[in-house]
mmCIF file of C-alpha atoms in Angstrom:
data_model
loop_
_atom_site.group_PDB
_atom_site.id
_atom_site.type_symbol
_atom_site.label_atom_id
_atom_site.label_comp_id
_atom_site.label_asym_id
_atom_site.label_seq_id
_atom_site.Cartn_x
_atom_site.Cartn_y
_atom_site.Cartn_z
ATOM 1 C CA SER A 1 17.336 9.951 0.749
ATOM 2 C CA GLN A 2 15.144 6.833 -0.057
ATOM 3 C CA THR A 3 13.754 6.646 -3.261
ATOM 4 C CA ILE A 4 11.778 2.993 -5.656
ATOM 5 C CA HIS A 5 11.204 3.772 -9.197
ATOM 6 C CA GLN A 6 8.870 1.547 -11.469
ATOM 7 C CA TRP A 7 8.716 1.359 -15.251
ATOM 8 C CA PRO A 8 7.642 1.107 -17.659
ATOM 9 C CA ALA A 9 4.588 4.211 -16.528
ATOM 10 C CA THR A 10 2.296 3.056 -18.361
ATOM 11 C CA LEU A 11 2.054 -0.143 -20.704
ATOM 12 C CA VAL A 12 -0.526 -1.625 -22.755
ATOM 13 C CA GLN A 13 0.518 -5.373 -24.147
ATOM 14 C CA PRO A 14 -1.936 -8.237 -25.913
ATOM 15 C CA VAL A 15 -3.227 -11.051 -24.681
ATOM 16 C CA GLY A 16 -0.622 -14.256 -24.653
ATOM 17 C CA SER A 17 2.162 -11.199 -25.226
ATOM 18 C CA PRO A 18 5.403 -11.850 -22.234
ATOM 19 C CA LEU A 19 5.150 -8.791 -19.575
ATOM 20 C CA SER A 20 8.196 -7.112 -17.810
ATOM 21 C CA LEU A 21 7.931 -4.838 -15.033
ATOM 22 C CA GLU A 22 11.583 -3.724 -12.990
ATOM 23 C CA CYS A 23 11.521 -1.999 -9.330
ATOM 24 C CA THR A 24 14.481 -0.587 -8.230
ATOM 25 C CA VAL A 25 14.935 1.024 -4.785
ATOM 26 C CA GLU A 26 17.831 4.007 -3.782
ATOM 27 C CA GLY A 27 19.002 4.985 -1.112
ATOM 28 C CA THR A 28 18.607 1.748 0.661
ATOM 29 C CA SER A 29 20.010 -1.765 1.536
ATOM 30 C CA ASN A 30 18.210 -5.071 1.891
ATOM 31 C CA PRO A 31 15.356 -4.033 2.089
ATOM 32 C CA ASN A 32 12.393 -6.055 1.720
ATOM 33 C CA LEU A 33 10.917 -5.456 -1.857
ATOM 34 C CA TYR A 34 6.824 -6.234 -2.204
ATOM 35 C CA TRP A 35 5.120 -6.646 -5.459
ATOM 36 C CA TYR A 36 1.033 -5.576 -5.605
ATOM 37 C CA ARG A 37 -1.789 -5.407 -7.756
ATOM 38 C CA GLN A 38 -5.482 -3.312 -7.748
ATOM 39 C CA ALA A 39 -7.598 -4.304 -9.783
ATOM 40 C CA ALA A 40 -10.753 -2.258 -9.839
ATOM 41 C CA GLY A 41 -12.901 -1.915 -6.548
ATOM 42 C CA ARG A 42 -10.518 -4.574 -5.048
ATOM 43 C CA GLY A 43 -8.261 -2.867 -2.569
ATOM 44 C CA LEU A 44 -4.402 -4.027 -2.881
ATOM 45 C CA GLN A 45 -3.432 -7.552 -3.278
ATOM 46 C CA LEU A 46 -0.493 -8.849 -2.295
ATOM 47 C CA LEU A 47 1.423 -10.329 -5.184
ATOM 48 C CA PHE A 48 5.347 -11.798 -4.377
ATOM 49 C CA TYR A 49 7.328 -10.352 -1.877
ATOM 50 C CA SER A 50 10.918 -10.447 -0.855
ATOM 51 C CA VAL A 51 13.443 -10.620 2.407
ATOM 52 C CA GLY A 52 17.074 -10.568 -0.390
ATOM 53 C CA ILE A 53 18.410 -12.296 -3.365
ATOM 54 C CA GLY A 54 16.782 -14.816 -4.818
ATOM 55 C CA GLN A 55 14.198 -14.897 -1.683
ATOM 56 C CA ILE A 56 10.726 -14.887 -3.365
ATOM 57 C CA SER A 57 7.640 -15.150 -1.479
ATOM 58 C CA SER A 58 4.286 -15.881 -3.691
ATOM 59 C CA GLU A 59 0.613 -14.415 -1.868
ATOM 60 C CA VAL A 60 -1.188 -16.062 -4.477
ATOM 61 C CA PRO A 61 -1.032 -18.535 -7.550
ATOM 62 C CA GLN A 62 -1.131 -16.903 -11.509
ATOM 63 C CA ASN A 63 -0.087 -16.314 -14.373
ATOM 64 C CA LEU A 64 2.986 -14.204 -12.882
ATOM 65 C CA SER A 65 6.132 -14.646 -11.365
ATOM 66 C CA ALA A 66 8.837 -12.010 -9.975
ATOM 67 C CA SER A 67 12.434 -12.569 -9.320
ATOM 68 C CA ARG A 68 15.202 -10.006 -7.184
ATOM 69 C CA PRO A 69 18.205 -9.965 -9.111
ATOM 70 C CA GLN A 70 20.241 -8.008 -7.167
ATOM 71 C CA ASP A 71 19.583 -6.564 -4.222
ATOM 72 C CA ARG A 72 17.410 -3.965 -4.900
ATOM 73 C CA GLN A 73 15.668 -4.285 -8.340
ATOM 74 C CA PHE A 74 12.902 -6.543 -8.544
ATOM 75 C CA ILE A 75 11.169 -7.470 -11.558
ATOM 76 C CA LEU A 76 7.612 -8.700 -11.888
ATOM 77 C CA SER A 77 6.916 -11.165 -15.626
ATOM 78 C CA SER A 78 4.662 -13.311 -17.637
ATOM 79 C CA LYS A 79 4.877 -15.327 -20.250
ATOM 80 C CA LYS A 80 1.477 -15.180 -21.464
ATOM 81 C CA LEU A 81 -0.796 -11.874 -20.439
ATOM 82 C CA LEU A 82 -4.526 -13.025 -19.573
ATOM 83 C CA LEU A 83 -7.160 -10.275 -20.019
ATOM 84 C CA SER A 84 -7.648 -10.999 -15.196
ATOM 85 C CA ASP A 85 -4.411 -8.883 -15.129
ATOM 86 C CA SER A 86 -4.392 -5.744 -16.457
ATOM 87 C CA GLY A 87 -4.579 -3.546 -12.941
ATOM 88 C CA PHE A 88 -2.541 -0.796 -11.345
ATOM 89 C CA TYR A 89 1.183 -2.091 -10.406
ATOM 90 C CA LEU A 90 2.204 -1.617 -7.376
ATOM 91 C CA CYS A 91 5.906 -1.769 -5.963
ATOM 92 C CA ALA A 92 6.811 -1.195 -3.315
ATOM 93 C CA TRP A 93 10.388 -1.191 0.073
ATOM 94 C CA SER A 94 10.590 -1.919 3.575
ATOM 95 C CA GLY A 95 13.313 -2.024 5.890
ATOM 96 C CA LEU A 96 13.256 -3.179 9.709
ATOM 97 C CA ALA A 97 11.715 -0.147 11.436
ATOM 98 C CA TYR A 98 7.978 -0.482 12.083
ATOM 99 C CA ASN A 99 7.123 -2.346 9.235
ATOM 100 C CA GLU A 100 5.910 0.662 7.651
ATOM 101 C CA GLN A 101 6.211 0.426 3.754
ATOM 102 C CA PHE A 102 7.028 2.671 1.172
ATOM 103 C CA PHE A 103 5.767 2.897 -2.670
ATOM 104 C CA GLY A 104 6.835 3.696 -6.301
ATOM 105 C CA PRO A 105 4.430 4.894 -8.519
ATOM 106 C CA GLY A 106 2.949 2.437 -10.095
ATOM 107 C CA THR A 107 2.875 1.311 -13.609
ATOM 108 C CA ARG A 108 -0.977 0.594 -15.603
ATOM 109 C CA LEU A 109 -1.201 -2.918 -16.959
ATOM 110 C CA THR A 110 -3.935 -2.679 -19.862
ATOM 111 C CA VAL A 111 -3.890 -6.313 -21.355
ATOM 112 C CA LEU A 112 -6.516 -6.436 -24.739
ATOM 113 C CA ALA B 1 -3.345 -12.950 11.922
ATOM 114 C CA GLN B 2 -4.245 -9.602 11.804
ATOM 115 C CA SER B 3 -7.020 -8.060 9.847
ATOM 116 C CA VAL B 4 -8.672 -4.930 9.217
ATOM 117 C CA THR B 5 -11.998 -3.426 8.117
ATOM 118 C CA GLN B 6 -13.180 0.713 6.984
ATOM 119 C CA LEU B 7 -16.506 1.228 7.089
ATOM 120 C CA GLY B 8 -17.795 3.022 3.953
ATOM 121 C CA SER B 9 -16.055 2.591 0.652
ATOM 122 C CA HIS B 10 -17.736 5.681 -0.064
ATOM 123 C CA VAL B 11 -17.484 9.586 1.743
ATOM 124 C CA SER B 12 -18.705 12.733 0.377
ATOM 125 C CA VAL B 13 -18.114 15.240 2.881
ATOM 126 C CA SER B 14 -18.784 19.272 2.455
ATOM 127 C CA GLU B 15 -15.342 21.360 1.342
ATOM 128 C CA GLY B 16 -15.355 22.427 5.052
ATOM 129 C CA ALA B 17 -16.840 19.909 6.518
ATOM 130 C CA LEU B 18 -15.098 17.115 9.495
ATOM 131 C CA VAL B 19 -13.464 13.947 7.551
ATOM 132 C CA LEU B 20 -14.305 10.983 9.726
ATOM 133 C CA LEU B 21 -12.817 7.503 7.708
ATOM 134 C CA ARG B 22 -13.159 5.109 10.562
ATOM 135 C CA CYS B 23 -10.718 1.556 10.798
ATOM 136 C CA ASN B 24 -11.401 -1.302 12.965
ATOM 137 C CA TYR B 25 -8.500 -3.839 13.615
ATOM 138 C CA SER B 26 -7.715 -7.552 14.445
ATOM 139 C CA SER B 27 -4.058 -9.041 15.535
ATOM 140 C CA SER B 28 -3.093 -11.626 17.580
ATOM 141 C CA VAL B 29 -0.414 -8.838 18.416
ATOM 142 C CA PRO B 30 0.210 -5.729 19.629
ATOM 143 C CA PRO B 31 -0.335 -3.574 16.253
ATOM 144 C CA TYR B 32 1.471 -0.926 14.323
ATOM 145 C CA LEU B 33 -0.897 1.186 12.827
ATOM 146 C CA PHE B 34 -1.053 2.658 9.530
ATOM 147 C CA TRP B 35 -2.887 5.488 6.659
ATOM 148 C CA TYR B 36 -2.067 5.536 3.280
ATOM 149 C CA VAL B 37 -3.141 8.022 0.688
ATOM 150 C CA GLN B 38 -3.784 7.752 -2.925
ATOM 151 C CA TYR B 39 -4.136 10.122 -5.619
ATOM 152 C CA PRO B 40 -5.583 9.025 -8.881
ATOM 153 C CA ASN B 41 -2.819 6.453 -11.063
ATOM 154 C CA GLN B 42 -0.623 7.490 -7.978
ATOM 155 C CA GLY B 43 1.481 5.076 -5.764
ATOM 156 C CA LEU B 44 0.448 5.031 -1.576
ATOM 157 C CA GLN B 45 1.439 7.927 0.288
ATOM 158 C CA LEU B 46 1.900 7.439 4.437
ATOM 159 C CA LEU B 47 0.073 10.052 6.515
ATOM 160 C CA LEU B 48 0.362 8.649 9.255
ATOM 161 C CA LYS B 49 1.427 5.819 11.838
ATOM 162 C CA TYR B 50 1.273 4.172 15.517
ATOM 163 C CA THR B 51 3.998 2.497 16.811
ATOM 164 C CA SER B 52 2.960 1.771 20.153
ATOM 165 C CA ALA B 53 3.894 5.475 21.409
ATOM 166 C CA ALA B 54 1.537 8.228 21.779
ATOM 167 C CA THR B 55 -1.432 7.360 20.755
ATOM 168 C CA LEU B 56 -2.973 10.246 19.003
ATOM 169 C CA VAL B 57 -0.440 10.695 15.575
ATOM 170 C CA LYS B 58 -0.586 13.739 13.294
ATOM 171 C CA GLY B 59 0.189 13.487 9.740
ATOM 172 C CA ILE B 60 1.152 14.716 6.965
ATOM 173 C CA ASN B 61 -2.101 17.902 5.110
ATOM 174 C CA GLY B 62 -3.597 18.146 8.481
ATOM 175 C CA PHE B 63 -4.743 15.105 9.505
ATOM 176 C CA GLU B 64 -4.729 12.473 12.495
ATOM 177 C CA ALA B 65 -5.641 9.282 13.625
ATOM 178 C CA GLU B 66 -6.192 8.071 17.048
ATOM 179 C CA PHE B 67 -5.755 5.040 18.618
ATOM 180 C CA LYS B 68 -8.462 2.787 21.106
ATOM 181 C CA LYS B 69 -7.074 -0.650 21.915
ATOM 182 C CA SER B 70 -10.408 -0.998 23.675
ATOM 183 C CA GLU B 71 -12.400 -0.356 20.087
ATOM 184 C CA THR B 72 -9.825 -1.501 18.511
ATOM 185 C CA SER B 73 -9.891 1.262 15.452
ATOM 186 C CA PHE B 74 -7.371 3.577 14.241
ATOM 187 C CA HIS B 75 -10.495 5.754 12.625
ATOM 188 C CA LEU B 76 -8.872 9.240 10.792
ATOM 189 C CA THR B 77 -10.374 12.485 11.278
ATOM 190 C CA LYS B 78 -9.629 16.188 9.295
ATOM 191 C CA PRO B 79 -10.933 19.226 10.932
ATOM 192 C CA SER B 80 -11.720 20.429 8.301
ATOM 193 C CA ALA B 81 -11.459 19.120 4.476
ATOM 194 C CA HIS B 82 -9.849 20.404 1.217
ATOM 195 C CA MET B 83 -10.942 19.761 -1.994
ATOM 196 C CA SER B 84 -6.798 18.054 -2.383
ATOM 197 C CA ASP B 85 -8.410 15.586 0.026
ATOM 198 C CA ALA B 86 -10.034 14.093 -2.874
ATOM 199 C CA ALA B 87 -8.994 10.537 -3.136
ATOM 200 C CA GLU B 88 -8.605 6.897 -1.544
ATOM 201 C CA TYR B 89 -6.883 6.381 1.674
ATOM 202 C CA PHE B 90 -6.308 3.001 3.186
ATOM 203 C CA CYS B 91 -6.495 1.627 6.767
ATOM 204 C CA ALA B 92 -3.136 -0.754 7.212
ATOM 205 C CA VAL B 93 -2.144 -2.986 9.938
ATOM 206 C CA THR B 94 1.277 -5.125 10.994
ATOM 207 C CA GLY B 95 2.794 -7.049 13.850
ATOM 208 C CA THR B 96 5.899 -5.537 16.021
ATOM 209 C CA PRO B 97 8.893 -6.103 15.179
ATOM 210 C CA GLY B 98 9.805 -9.116 16.536
ATOM 211 C CA ALA B 99 6.832 -10.228 15.770
ATOM 212 C CA GLY B 100 6.863 -12.444 12.959
ATOM 213 C CA SER B 101 5.213 -10.750 10.687
ATOM 214 C CA TYR B 102 6.306 -7.174 8.161
ATOM 215 C CA GLN B 103 4.031 -7.770 5.874
ATOM 216 C CA LEU B 104 0.935 -5.390 6.269
ATOM 217 C CA THR B 105 -2.683 -5.900 6.449
ATOM 218 C CA PHE B 106 -4.321 -3.020 4.166
ATOM 219 C CA GLY B 107 -8.275 -2.503 4.372
ATOM 220 C CA LYS B 108 -9.931 -2.515 1.122
ATOM 221 C CA GLY B 109 -9.658 1.690 0.927
ATOM 222 C CA THR B 110 -12.511 4.538 1.311
ATOM 223 C CA LYS B 111 -12.679 6.796 -1.629
ATOM 224 C CA LEU B 112 -12.913 10.290 0.461
ATOM 225 C CA SER B 113 -15.525 12.873 -2.475
ATOM 226 C CA VAL B 114 -14.877 16.408 -1.688
ATOM 227 C CA ILE B 115 -18.423 19.045 -2.270
ATOM 228 C CA PRO B 116 -17.087 22.665 -2.780
#
């Protein structure tokens, strides 16, 4: 069966520091991968998606970037965090069937 | 293009009462529709999905939803609320495979509170 992992689970970082969040998927090949952010009271915001290694599409201009160095690995990064980057970050994957997405456990990021 | 509207950002029901969470969608192609549940500080879990088979879809934890094309609705129901149903619920829509869209468009969520 497929599983999706995210780490770390929680992170507290100062403004201006770098960020790296990692997501890995097991049990499937060539998944579509997604990064979402949930800010308080604002629902789910799609940040990036990827249909293959090295293929990244950005949905909104922001302080963040994403990379996909391996088929089942998706990384969210920032060179300098802003206060507004605080939130709950969710990684998800989908196959081709029905476009349903499967979500990881999330990372709670607090920028101080 | 697709969009989802969830009526009511907060819904409160008594334990044992009917749960009704509303979702209306718009889609330029035949839609696939989903309901997800999110417990505090956790990821989203798929409750049920409509993929153009039966219009009444049964999911986990006793939830079900009915696809009504004429009303462009996909409301989520459960006959009797349990305390463990307290969570946030998201409705989502996507186009059918081959329609050029593999992304989900989410509603803003409805937070369900269950009163003992």
